[in-house]
Coordinates of C-alpha atoms in Angstrom, one line a residue:
X1 CA 63.2 -32.8 -22.6
X2 CA 60.6 -34.8 -25.5
X3 CA 59.6 -36.9 -22.5
X4 CA 58.6 -34.3 -20.2
X5 CA 56.8 -32.9 -23.6
X6 CA 55.1 -36.1 -23.5
X7 CA 54.0 -36.4 -19.9
X8 CA 52.7 -32.8 -20.0
X9 CA 50.6 -34.2 -22.9
X10 CA 49.5 -37.2 -21.1
X11 CA 48.4 -35.1 -18.1
X12 CA 46.6 -32.9 -20.0
X13 CA 44.8 -35.4 -22.2
X14 CA 43.6 -37.2 -19.2
X15 CA 42.1 -34.4 -17.5
X16 CA 40.6 -33.0 -20.8
X17 CA 39.0 -36.7 -20.3
X18 CA 38.0 -36.7 -17.2
X19 CA 36.6 -33.0 -17.8
X20 CA 34.4 -34.4 -20.4
X21 CA 33.3 -37.2 -18.3
X22 CA 32.5 -35.0 -15.6
X23 CA 30.5 -32.7 -18.0
X24 CA 28.8 -35.6 -19.8
X25 CA 27.4 -37.1 -15.9
X26 CA 26.3 -33.6 -15.0
X27 CA 24.2 -33.5 -18.2
X28 CA 23.1 -37.1 -17.8
X29 CA 22.1 -36.5 -14.2
X30 CA 20.0 -33.3 -15.3
X31 CA 18.5 -34.7 -17.9
X32 CA 17.5 -37.8 -16.2
X33 CA 16.1 -35.6 -13.4
X34 CA 14.0 -33.7 -15.8
X35 CA 12.6 -36.8 -17.2
X36 CA 11.5 -38.2 -13.6
X37 CA 9.7 -34.8 -13.0
X38 CA 8.5 -34.7 -16.2
X39 CA 6.8 -38.4 -15.9
X40 CA 5.9 -37.4 -12.2
X41 CA 4.0 -34.4 -13.2
X42 CA 2.5 -36.6 -16.3
X43 CA 1.4 -39.0 -14.1
X44 CA -0.1 -37.0 -11.3
X45 CA -2.2 -35.0 -14.0
X46 CA -3.4 -38.6 -15.5
X47 CA -4.4 -39.5 -12.0
X48 CA -6.3 -35.8 -11.3
X49 CA -8.7 -36.9 -14.2
X50 CA -9.6 -39.9 -13.4
X51 CA -12.7 -39.1 -10.6
X52 CA -16.1 -40.6 -10.2
X53 CA -19.2 -39.2 -11.0
X54 CA -20.4 -38.5 -7.7
X55 CA -19.2 -39.2 -4.2
X56 CA -17.0 -37.2 -1.6
X57 CA -14.2 -35.0 -1.3
X58 CA -11.8 -36.7 0.8
X59 CA -9.6 -33.7 2.3
X60 CA -7.0 -36.2 3.2
X61 CA -4.3 -33.2 4.4
X62 CA -0.9 -34.3 4.9
X63 CA 1.8 -32.5 6.1
X64 CA 1.3 -28.6 7.2
X65 CA -0.7 -25.6 6.1
X66 CA 1.2 -22.6 4.8
X67 CA 0.3 -19.5 3.1
X68 CA 2.4 -19.8 0.2
X69 CA 4.8 -23.1 -0.2
X70 CA 8.1 -22.8 -0.9
X71 CA 9.8 -23.0 -4.3
X72 CA 10.8 -25.9 -3.8
X73 CA 8.1 -27.9 -1.6
X74 CA 6.3 -29.6 -4.9
X75 CA 10.1 -30.9 -6.3
X76 CA 10.9 -32.3 -2.5
X77 CA 7.4 -34.1 -2.3
X78 CA 8.3 -35.6 -6.3
X79 CA 12.0 -36.6 -5.3
X80 CA 10.5 -38.3 -1.9
X81 CA 7.8 -40.2 -4.2
X82 CA 10.8 -41.3 -6.1
X83 CA 13.2 -42.1 -4.0
X84 CA 11.4 -42.6 -0.7
X85 CA 11.5 -40.8 2.9
X86 CA 9.5 -38.9 5.2
X87 CA 6.5 -37.4 3.3
X88 CA 5.5 -35.1 6.1
X89 CA 7.5 -32.1 5.0
X90 CA 4.7 -31.6 2.4
X91 CA 3.3 -28.1 2.4
X92 CA -0.4 -27.3 1.4
X93 CA -1.2 -24.1 0.3
X94 CA -3.5 -22.4 2.7
X95 CA -5.6 -20.3 -0.1
X96 CA -5.6 -23.3 -2.6
X97 CA -7.4 -25.7 -0.1
X98 CA -10.1 -22.6 1.1
X99 CA -10.5 -22.4 -2.8
X100 CA -11.0 -26.0 -3.6
X101 CA -13.6 -26.6 -0.8
X102 CA -15.5 -23.2 -1.7
X103 CA -15.9 -24.4 -5.4
X104 CA -16.7 -28.3 -4.1
X105 CA -19.6 -26.4 -2.1
X106 CA -21.4 -25.6 -5.9
X107 CA -19.9 -28.9 -7.3
X108 CA -23.1 -31.4 -7.8
X109 CA -20.6 -34.0 -8.0
X110 CA -19.5 -33.6 -4.4
X111 CA -21.9 -34.7 -2.0
X112 CA -20.0 -34.0 1.0
X113 CA -16.6 -33.8 2.7
X114 CA -14.2 -36.7 4.4
X115 CA -12.0 -35.3 6.8
X116 CA -9.3 -37.8 7.1
X117 CA -6.6 -35.5 9.0
X118 CA -4.6 -38.4 10.4
X119 CA -1.3 -37.5 8.2
X120 CA -1.9 -33.4 8.8
X121 CA 0.4 -32.0 10.9
X122 CA -1.0 -28.5 11.7
X123 CA -1.1 -25.1 11.1
X124 CA -1.3 -21.9 13.1
X125 CA -4.6 -20.8 14.3
X126 CA -5.9 -18.0 12.1
X127 CA -5.4 -20.2 9.4
X128 CA -7.2 -23.2 11.2
X129 CA -9.9 -20.9 11.5
X130 CA -10.1 -20.0 7.7
X131 CA -10.6 -23.4 6.6
X132 CA -12.8 -24.0 9.4
X133 CA -14.9 -20.7 7.5
X134 CA -15.0 -22.6 4.2
X135 CA -16.1 -25.8 5.6
X136 CA -19.2 -24.2 7.6
X137 CA -20.2 -22.8 4.4
X138 CA -20.2 -25.7 2.7
X139 CA -21.8 -27.5 5.6
X140 CA -24.6 -24.9 5.5
X141 CA -25.3 -25.4 1.9
X142 CA -26.5 -28.3 3.0
X143 CA -23.8 -30.9 2.2
X144 CA -22.5 -33.1 5.3
X145 CA -19.1 -33.2 6.8
X146 CA -17.4 -36.3 8.2
X147 CA -14.4 -36.1 10.3
X148 CA -13.0 -39.9 10.7
X149 CA -9.3 -40.6 12.7
X150 CA -7.7 -43.1 14.7
X151 CA -7.1 -40.5 16.8
X152 CA -7.0 -36.3 16.9
X153 CA -4.5 -34.1 17.4
X154 CA -5.4 -30.8 18.7
X155 CA -4.9 -29.3 14.9
X156 CA -6.8 -32.4 13.4
X157 CA -9.4 -32.0 16.2
X158 CA -9.7 -28.3 15.1
X159 CA -11.1 -28.9 11.7
X160 CA -13.1 -32.2 12.6
X161 CA -14.8 -29.9 14.9
X162 CA -16.9 -28.3 12.2
X163 CA -17.9 -31.8 10.6
X164 CA -21.6 -33.1 11.2
X165 CA -20.1 -36.4 12.6
X166 CA -16.8 -37.3 14.2
X167 CA -16.1 -41.2 13.9
X168 CA -13.3 -42.0 16.3
X169 CA -11.5 -45.5 16.3
X170 CA -12.4 -47.5 19.9
X171 CA -9.0 -47.6 20.6
X172 CA -8.2 -43.4 19.6
X173 CA -8.2 -40.6 21.8
X174 CA -8.8 -36.8 21.0
X175 CA -5.5 -35.3 22.6
X176 CA -6.0 -31.8 23.8
X177 CA -2.7 -30.6 25.9
X178 CA -2.9 -27.1 25.9
X179 CA 0.0 -24.1 24.1
X180 CA 3.4 -23.9 25.0
X181 CA 6.7 -21.9 23.9
X182 CA 9.8 -23.8 24.2
X183 CA 13.0 -22.1 23.0
X184 CA 16.5 -23.0 23.3
X185 CA 19.2 -21.0 24.9
X186 CA 22.6 -20.9 24.8
X187 CA 24.4 -19.0 27.5
X188 CA 26.1 -21.5 29.0
X189 CA 27.2 -23.1 25.3
X190 CA 28.6 -20.0 24.4
X191 CA 30.7 -19.5 28.0
X192 CA 32.2 -23.0 27.5
X193 CA 33.2 -22.4 23.8
X194 CA 34.5 -19.0 25.0
X195 CA 32.4 -17.0 22.2
X196 CA 31.6 -13.4 23.2
X197 CA 28.1 -12.5 22.6
X198 CA 28.1 -8.5 22.0
X199 CA 24.4 -7.5 22.4
X200 CA 22.9 -4.1 21.6
X201 CA 19.0 -3.8 22.2
X202 CA 16.4 -1.7 22.8
X203 CA 12.6 -2.9 24.2
X204 CA 12.1 -4.7 28.0
X205 CA 10.2 -7.2 26.4
X206 CA 13.0 -7.8 23.4
X207 CA 13.3 -11.3 24.4
X208 CA 15.3 -12.4 21.2
X209 CA 18.1 -12.1 22.3
X210 CA 17.9 -13.9 25.4
X211 CA 18.4 -17.4 24.6
X212 CA 22.5 -15.8 23.7
X213 CA 22.3 -14.2 27.2
X214 CA 20.2 -16.3 29.4
X215 CA 20.0 -20.0 30.3
X216 CA 16.3 -19.6 31.2
X217 CA 13.3 -17.0 30.1
X218 CA 13.3 -13.5 31.9
X219 CA 10.1 -12.8 34.2
X220 CA 9.5 -10.1 31.7
X221 CA 9.2 -12.2 29.0
X222 CA 7.5 -15.0 31.0
X223 CA 4.9 -12.6 31.9
X224 CA 4.1 -11.0 28.1
X225 CA 3.9 -14.1 26.7
X226 CA 1.9 -15.8 29.3
X227 CA -0.9 -13.2 28.4
X228 CA -1.1 -13.5 24.3
X229 CA -0.9 -17.9 25.1
X230 CA -3.7 -17.9 27.7
X231 CA -5.8 -15.8 25.3
X232 CA -4.6 -18.1 22.2
X233 CA -5.7 -21.1 24.0
X234 CA -8.9 -19.1 25.3
X235 CA -9.8 -18.7 21.7
X236 CA -9.0 -22.5 20.6
X237 CA -11.5 -23.9 23.3
X238 CA -14.0 -21.1 22.3
X239 CA -14.4 -22.1 18.5
X240 CA -14.4 -25.8 18.9
X241 CA -16.8 -25.8 22.0
X242 CA -18.9 -23.7 19.8
X243 CA -18.7 -26.2 16.9
X244 CA -19.6 -29.1 19.3
X245 CA -22.1 -27.0 21.1
X246 CA -20.7 -28.0 24.5
X247 CA -19.1 -25.4 27.1
X248 CA -15.3 -25.2 27.1
X249 CA -14.9 -26.6 30.8
X250 CA -16.7 -29.8 29.2
X251 CA -14.1 -29.5 26.4
X252 CA -11.3 -29.3 28.5
X253 CA -11.6 -30.1 32.1
X254 CA -8.9 -29.0 34.6
X255 CA -6.2 -31.3 34.8
X256 CA -7.9 -32.9 38.1
X257 CA -11.1 -33.2 36.7
X258 CA -9.9 -34.9 33.9
X259 CA -7.5 -37.1 35.4
X260 CA -10.8 -38.3 37.8
X261 CA -12.9 -38.9 35.0
X262 CA -10.3 -40.7 33.1
X263 CA -9.9 -42.8 36.3
X264 CA -13.9 -43.5 36.5
X265 CA -13.2 -44.7 33.0
X266 CA -10.9 -47.3 33.4
X267 CA -8.4 -45.5 31.6
X268 CA -10.7 -45.6 28.2
X269 CA -9.8 -42.4 26.4
X270 CA -12.0 -43.1 23.6
X271 CA -15.0 -43.6 25.5
X272 CA -14.4 -40.5 27.6
X273 CA -14.1 -38.6 24.4
X274 CA -17.9 -40.2 23.4
X275 CA -19.0 -39.4 26.7
X276 CA -18.0 -36.1 27.1
X277 CA -19.5 -35.1 23.5
X278 CA -16.2 -34.6 21.8
X279 CA -16.8 -37.2 18.8
X280 CA -20.0 -39.0 18.0
X281 CA -19.1 -42.4 17.4
X282 CA -16.4 -45.0 18.1
X283 CA -15.9 -47.0 15.0
X284 CA -13.4 -49.3 13.6
X285 CA -12.1 -48.6 9.6
X286 CA -14.3 -51.1 8.3
X287 CA -17.3 -49.9 10.0
X288 CA -16.3 -46.2 8.8
X289 CA -16.1 -47.6 5.4
X290 CA -19.2 -49.3 5.4
X291 CA -21.2 -46.1 6.4
X292 CA -19.1 -43.9 4.1
X293 CA -20.4 -46.2 1.3
X294 CA -23.8 -45.7 2.5
X295 CA -23.6 -42.2 2.2
X296 CA -21.7 -42.0 -1.4
X297 CA -21.8 -45.2 -2.9
X298 CA -19.2 -47.8 -4.1
X299 CA -16.2 -47.5 -6.8
X300 CA -15.5 -51.4 -7.7
X301 CA -12.6 -50.1 -10.0
X302 CA -11.0 -48.5 -6.4
X303 CA -12.3 -50.7 -4.3
X304 CA -13.2 -47.6 -2.0
X305 CA -16.7 -45.4 -1.5
X306 CA -17.1 -43.0 -4.1
X307 CA -14.2 -40.1 -3.4
X308 CA -12.0 -37.5 -5.1
X309 CA -9.0 -36.6 -3.2
X310 CA -8.6 -32.9 -2.9
X311 CA -4.9 -33.4 -4.0
X312 CA -6.8 -34.8 -7.4
X313 CA -9.3 -31.9 -7.3
X314 CA -8.3 -29.0 -9.7
X315 CA -10.5 -25.6 -9.4
X316 CA -10.7 -24.6 -13.3
X317 CA -9.7 -21.1 -13.9
X318 CA -12.0 -18.7 -14.9
X319 CA -12.4 -18.3 -19.2
X320 CA -10.5 -15.1 -20.2
X321 CA -14.1 -13.2 -21.2
X322 CA -15.2 -13.4 -17.8
X323 CA -11.9 -12.0 -16.4
X324 CA -12.5 -8.4 -15.2
X325 CA -9.7 -6.0 -16.3
X326 CA -9.3 -4.5 -12.6
X327 CA -7.1 -6.4 -10.2
X328 CA -6.3 -6.8 -6.5
X329 CA -3.1 -8.0 -6.4
X330 CA -1.9 -10.5 -3.4
X331 CA 1.7 -10.2 -2.5
X332 CA 3.2 -12.5 0.3
X333 CA 5.9 -12.0 2.9
X334 CA 6.0 -14.9 4.5
X335 CA 8.7 -16.3 6.8
X336 CA 12.2 -14.5 8.3
X337 CA 12.9 -11.0 6.2
X338 CA 16.6 -11.5 5.0
X339 CA 18.3 -8.7 2.9
X340 CA 18.9 -10.2 -0.8
X341 CA 16.5 -12.4 -3.0
X342 CA 13.9 -14.7 -1.8
X343 CA 15.3 -18.3 -0.2
X344 CA 12.7 -21.0 0.4
X345 CA 10.7 -20.3 3.5
X346 CA 12.1 -16.7 3.6
X347 CA 10.9 -13.0 2.6
X348 CA 14.1 -11.8 0.4
X349 CA 13.7 -7.7 0.5
X350 CA 14.7 -7.6 -3.1
X351 CA 12.1 -9.9 -4.1
X352 CA 9.1 -8.6 -2.2
X353 CA 10.2 -5.0 -2.9
X354 CA 10.2 -6.0 -6.2
X355 CA 6.8 -7.2 -6.5
X356 CA 5.3 -4.4 -4.7
X357 CA 7.0 -1.9 -7.4
X358 CA 5.5 -4.3 -10.1
X359 CA 2.4 -4.2 -8.8
X360 CA 2.5 -0.4 -8.5
X361 CA 3.6 0.0 -12.2
X362 CA 0.8 -2.3 -13.2
X363 CA -2.2 -0.1 -14.8
X364 CA -4.6 -3.0 -14.1
X365 CA -3.9 -3.4 -10.3
X366 CA -6.1 -1.3 -8.7
X367 CA -5.4 -2.2 -5.2
X368 CA -2.9 -4.2 -3.0
X369 CA -3.6 -6.8 -0.7
X370 CA 0.0 -7.5 1.2
X371 CA -0.3 -10.7 3.4
X372 CA 1.9 -11.1 6.3
X373 CA 3.1 -14.3 8.5
X374 CA 6.3 -13.1 9.5
X375 CA 8.8 -12.5 12.9
X376 CA 10.6 -10.3 11.2
X377 CA 14.4 -10.2 10.5
X378 CA 16.6 -7.4 8.9
X379 CA 16.1 -3.8 9.5
X380 CA 17.4 -2.8 6.2
X381 CA 15.3 -5.6 4.4
X382 CA 12.3 -4.7 6.0
X383 CA 12.5 -1.1 5.2
X384 CA 13.2 -1.6 1.5
X385 CA 9.9 -3.4 1.7
X386 CA 8.2 -0.6 3.5
X387 CA 9.3 2.1 1.4
X388 CA 7.4 0.3 -1.9
X389 CA 4.3 -0.3 0.6
X390 CA 4.7 3.8 0.9
X391 CA 5.0 4.1 -2.9
X392 CA 1.9 2.2 -3.1
X393 CA 0.3 4.7 -0.8
X394 CA 1.8 7.3 -2.4
X395 CA 0.6 6.3 -5.7
X396 CA -3.1 6.4 -4.5
X397 CA -3.5 2.7 -4.6
X398 CA -4.6 1.3 -1.4
X399 CA -3.1 -1.0 0.6
X400 CA -4.6 -3.5 3.1
X401 CA -2.3 -5.7 5.2
X402 CA -3.8 -9.1 6.0
X403 CA -2.0 -10.6 9.0
X404 CA -1.9 -14.4 9.5
X405 CA -0.6 -16.2 12.6
X406 CA 2.3 -13.9 12.7
X407 CA 3.2 -10.6 11.8
X408 CA 5.5 -8.8 14.8
X409 CA 8.8 -6.9 14.7
X410 CA 9.7 -6.8 11.0
X411 CA 6.2 -8.1 10.1
X412 CA 5.0 -5.5 11.7
X413 CA 7.4 -2.7 10.5
X414 CA 6.6 -3.6 6.7
X415 CA 2.9 -3.4 7.5
X416 CA 3.2 0.5 9.0
X417 CA 2.5 2.5 5.9
X418 CA -0.9 0.4 5.1
X419 CA -4.3 2.0 4.7
X420 CA -5.9 -0.5 6.6
X421 CA -4.6 -3.5 9.0
X422 CA -6.9 -6.6 9.6
X423 CA -5.8 -9.4 12.1
X424 CA -7.0 -12.3 13.3
X425 CA -7.9 -12.5 17.4
X426 CA -5.4 -15.4 17.3
X427 CA -2.6 -13.4 15.2
X428 CA 0.9 -12.6 16.8
X429 CA 1.7 -9.0 16.1
X430 CA 3.4 -5.9 17.7
X431 CA 7.0 -6.8 19.1
X432 CA 8.0 -3.5 18.3
X433 CA 11.2 -3.0 19.4
X434 CA 15.3 -3.6 17.8
X435 CA 18.3 -5.2 18.6
X436 CA 22.0 -6.0 17.4
X437 CA 23.8 -9.2 17.7
X438 CA 27.6 -9.5 16.9
X439 CA 29.2 -12.6 17.9
X440 CA 33.3 -12.3 18.5
X441 CA 35.8 -15.3 18.5
X442 CA 38.9 -13.6 20.4
X443 CA 38.8 -16.0 23.4
X444 CA 37.8 -18.9 21.3
X445 CA 40.7 -18.6 19.1
X446 CA 42.9 -17.7 22.2
X447 CA 41.9 -21.3 24.1
X448 CA 43.5 -23.3 21.0
X449 CA 46.3 -20.6 20.6
X450 CA 45.2 -18.2 17.7
X451 CA 45.8 -14.4 18.1
X452 CA 45.1 -11.7 15.9
X453 CA 47.3 -8.7 16.2
X454 CA 47.8 -6.1 13.6
X455 CA 47.9 -2.0 12.3
X456 CA 44.6 0.0 11.6
X457 CA 44.0 3.7 11.0
X458 CA 41.1 3.8 13.2
X459 CA 39.0 2.0 15.8
X460 CA 36.0 1.2 13.8
X461 CA 38.2 -0.8 11.4
X462 CA 39.8 -2.8 14.4
X463 CA 36.2 -4.1 14.4
X464 CA 36.5 -8.1 13.4
X465 CA 34.9 -11.2 15.0
X466 CA 38.5 -12.6 15.8
X467 CA 39.0 -9.7 18.2
X468 CA 37.1 -8.0 21.0
X469 CA 35.2 -5.1 19.7
X470 CA 36.3 -1.8 20.3
X471 CA 34.7 0.4 23.3
X472 CA 33.8 3.5 20.5
X473 CA 32.7 0.6 18.0
X474 CA 30.0 -1.0 20.5
X475 CA 29.2 2.8 21.5
X476 CA 27.9 3.8 18.3
X477 CA 26.1 -0.1 17.6
X478 CA 24.0 1.2 20.6
X479 CA 23.4 4.3 19.5
X480 CA 22.4 3.4 16.0
X481 CA 20.3 0.5 17.5
X482 CA 18.5 3.2 19.7
X483 CA 18.1 5.6 16.7
X484 CA 16.3 2.7 15.0
X485 CA 13.9 2.2 18.1
X486 CA 12.8 5.8 17.8
X487 CA 12.4 5.4 14.0
X488 CA 10.0 2.5 14.5
X489 CA 8.2 3.9 17.1
X490 CA 7.5 7.0 14.8
X491 CA 7.0 5.2 11.9
X492 CA 4.2 3.2 14.2
X493 CA 3.0 6.7 15.6
X494 CA 2.4 8.2 12.5
X495 CA 0.3 5.7 10.8
X496 CA -1.5 4.9 13.7
X497 CA -2.3 8.3 14.8
X498 CA -0.8 8.0 17.9
X499 CA 1.9 10.0 19.8
X500 CA 5.3 8.3 19.8
X501 CA 5.3 7.8 23.9
X502 CA 1.8 6.5 23.4
X503 CA 3.3 4.1 21.2
X504 CA 6.3 3.4 23.5
X505 CA 4.2 2.3 26.0
X506 CA 2.7 -1.0 24.5
X507 CA 5.9 -1.4 22.5
X508 CA 9.5 -2.2 24.0
X509 CA 9.4 -5.4 22.3
X510 CA 5.9 -6.7 23.5
X511 CA 4.1 -9.0 21.5
X512 CA 0.3 -9.0 21.9
X513 CA -2.6 -11.0 20.6
X514 CA -5.0 -9.9 17.6
X515 CA -7.5 -9.0 20.3
X516 CA -5.4 -6.7 22.4
X517 CA -3.7 -5.4 18.9
X518 CA -6.7 -4.3 18.4
X519 CA -8.0 -2.6 21.7
X520 CA -4.3 -1.2 21.1
X521 CA -5.0 0.2 18.3
X522 CA -2.4 -1.5 16.4
X523 CA -4.8 -2.7 13.7
X524 CA -8.1 -1.8 12.4
X525 CA -10.3 -4.4 12.3
X526 CA -10.4 -8.1 13.6
X527 CA -11.0 -10.4 10.5
X528 CA -9.8 -13.1 7.9
X529 CA -8.2 -12.6 4.3
X530 CA -11.4 -12.2 2.9
X531 CA -12.4 -9.1 5.2
X532 CA -8.9 -7.6 3.3
X533 CA -10.0 -8.4 -0.1
X534 CA -12.8 -6.9 0.8
X535 CA -11.9 -3.6 2.7
X536 CA -9.2 -3.5 -0.5
X537 CA -12.2 -3.2 -3.3
X538 CA -14.2 -0.8 -0.8
X539 CA -11.0 1.6 -1.1
X540 CA -10.4 1.2 -4.4
X541 CA -14.3 1.6 -5.3
X542 CA -14.2 -1.6 -7.2
X543 CA -17.7 -3.4 -7.8
X544 CA -16.0 -5.9 -10.2
X545 CA -12.3 -7.3 -9.8
X546 CA -10.1 -10.5 -10.5
X547 CA -7.5 -11.5 -7.8
X548 CA -3.7 -11.4 -9.0
X549 CA -1.7 -13.8 -7.3
X550 CA 1.9 -12.7 -7.0
X551 CA 4.5 -15.3 -6.0
X552 CA 7.8 -15.9 -6.8
X553 CA 8.9 -18.4 -9.2
X554 CA 11.9 -21.2 -8.6
X555 CA 15.1 -20.2 -11.1
X556 CA 16.2 -23.3 -13.1
X557 CA 19.1 -23.7 -11.0
X558 CA 17.0 -24.0 -8.1
X559 CA 15.2 -26.4 -9.6
X560 CA 18.1 -28.8 -10.7
X561 CA 20.3 -28.5 -7.6
X562 CA 19.7 -25.7 -5.2
X563 CA 16.4 -26.9 -3.3
X564 CA 16.3 -30.4 -3.0
X565 CA 18.3 -31.0 0.2
X566 CA 19.4 -34.3 1.0
X567 CA 18.4 -34.4 4.6
X568 CA 14.6 -33.5 3.2
X569 CA 15.2 -36.8 1.2
X570 CA 16.6 -39.1 4.3
X571 CA 14.4 -42.4 5.0
X572 CA 12.6 -42.0 8.5
X573 CA 15.4 -45.1 9.5
X574 CA 18.1 -42.5 9.6
X575 CA 16.4 -40.2 11.8
X576 CA 15.1 -43.3 13.8
X577 CA 18.9 -44.3 14.3
X578 CA 19.2 -41.2 16.6
X579 CA 18.7 -41.4 20.4
X580 CA 15.4 -40.4 21.6
X581 CA 16.9 -36.8 23.4
X582 CA 19.0 -36.3 20.2
X583 CA 15.7 -36.2 17.8
X584 CA 13.9 -34.0 20.2
X585 CA 16.9 -31.4 20.3
X586 CA 16.9 -31.4 16.6
X587 CA 13.3 -31.3 16.2
X588 CA 13.2 -28.1 18.3
X589 CA 16.2 -26.6 16.2
X590 CA 14.6 -27.4 13.7
X591 CA 11.1 -25.5 15.1
X592 CA 13.3 -22.3 15.9
X593 CA 13.3 -20.4 13.1
X594 CA 16.3 -20.3 10.4
X595 CA 16.7 -16.7 11.4
X596 CA 20.1 -17.0 13.4
X597 CA 21.6 -18.9 10.1
X598 CA 20.7 -15.9 7.8
X599 CA 21.8 -12.6 9.9
X600 CA 22.2 -10.9 7.0
X601 CA 21.8 -7.0 7.8
X602 CA 24.7 -5.2 7.2
X603 CA 24.1 -2.9 9.8
X604 CA 23.9 -5.9 11.9
X605 CA 20.6 -4.6 13.4
X606 CA 17.3 -7.1 13.5
X607 CA 13.5 -6.5 14.2
X608 CA 12.9 -10.0 14.8
X609 CA 10.3 -12.0 17.5
X610 CA 11.6 -15.3 18.5
X611 CA 9.4 -16.1 20.9
X612 CA 6.6 -15.5 19.0
X613 CA 7.0 -19.5 18.1
X614 CA 4.5 -21.8 19.6
X615 CA 3.4 -25.4 20.0

């Protein structure tokens, strides 16, 4: 017996030592991580304080531009700098970039802007246009803008077109390929896996469920998408052609004409871009550097022309004595709408509703701008947000919706109570429809010899993903979906002063581009974020005000563990090991919104626009 007790005591002793080791390891890891973060922040701060007396603002954007970077974006960026990896995932704040360019316009130390966009991955068209507006203001103030690049992608060239002069490498090109939608379709895969997909929907054009029930795009979806896609491309060509003082035909000839021109030019894409007036000069990097040095002077210490990177160009906050007590609060709804708290890249119904409630209870907030850039998502989460928008309106605080690149389905649902809706001509909105999806796996399990059986008190209790759905449950789901659609069109009808029949004629899940949405009465004005703020001030009768940017803050656990995925820090070499077709599929899956992994509506009802993604 004594030997047994000694053995048990020994087990507890070693167990305690192991627990202590794990605890110390975790604490040491946390301490090192905090230390690295602190050193990184300090280094960035030190770097940001060093700038030449005069020179260029180097707009060397890397990664993508979003309305508001996810809470983990900065930490991911720091982690990549510390351990290596692909830095192209960096997210840049649209409004911070615009604020910096506008501040530089009046900064006597900034003599011009140099757009260096080789690492810029893109943004939606409304975001590009908003930055372009700030660049035009800078240029109209008498300060020059130069665009330099080895080659230009479509998004890069849109911003470059605002420059006074565009440089291109003699071996480079300007790639304007147009716009396309590409979704993955899973019908055959689900059939091979013997997954039963139960679909409940209303809306002829509600194509969000098509990937699960088809292997291709339906004719109705193809027709609807073709309309907004062609308008979106037309808007791009019109804007860029106007910036370059050429016709859209000169900017983008038809394919036969382009091939003929390229053949006559012996395949030289750079000289063809120069001949077609897409760029102003073909120049190597040393030649460009020499010209930039002539314009901005030479920085002997950094061995470059005098410049300040936009990443080292902080805009000072106004002093407290200059602050106005009246505020216009800006609340963001960016990403798919899901139930619960906010997650990176998604709109948490609870989080956004709380932010709107806080703005309602804040006596200094006199008006609210709800910035919507969302394809929609959960009905219950969207309704939670909508009721808070309605409460603001009932409180007498004006609400103006500023639509970004996308404000469809649930993004439009939460916008319905607003006093005023401002959209870009290139915003994708509408998609007024609803659907439900429940996958069951009775056939999949049966194929491997697993079956479900039991007793229940009602057919509703029988509903489980391991068995076929009872017919009565399916009928109830369809009735619930139809009720949800009626609710949706009634909300729109009430807010837009239309009859439900009028709304139904432009609903049915159909996606509209901003200009068509305006013609159909779904939005009030075509404009940008500045126009939305101006309208909010007008409705609140404010002559002076300050902007209160309301953004979610990451929790301690998110900072330490939750948001730094190993995948985001993997070196490029790991991705390069994948065969090219698999890399393309992985890329397409990443581009497809992460909605299907976060379908958490308690009633299985969704207002979501999957077909609104494009590249």
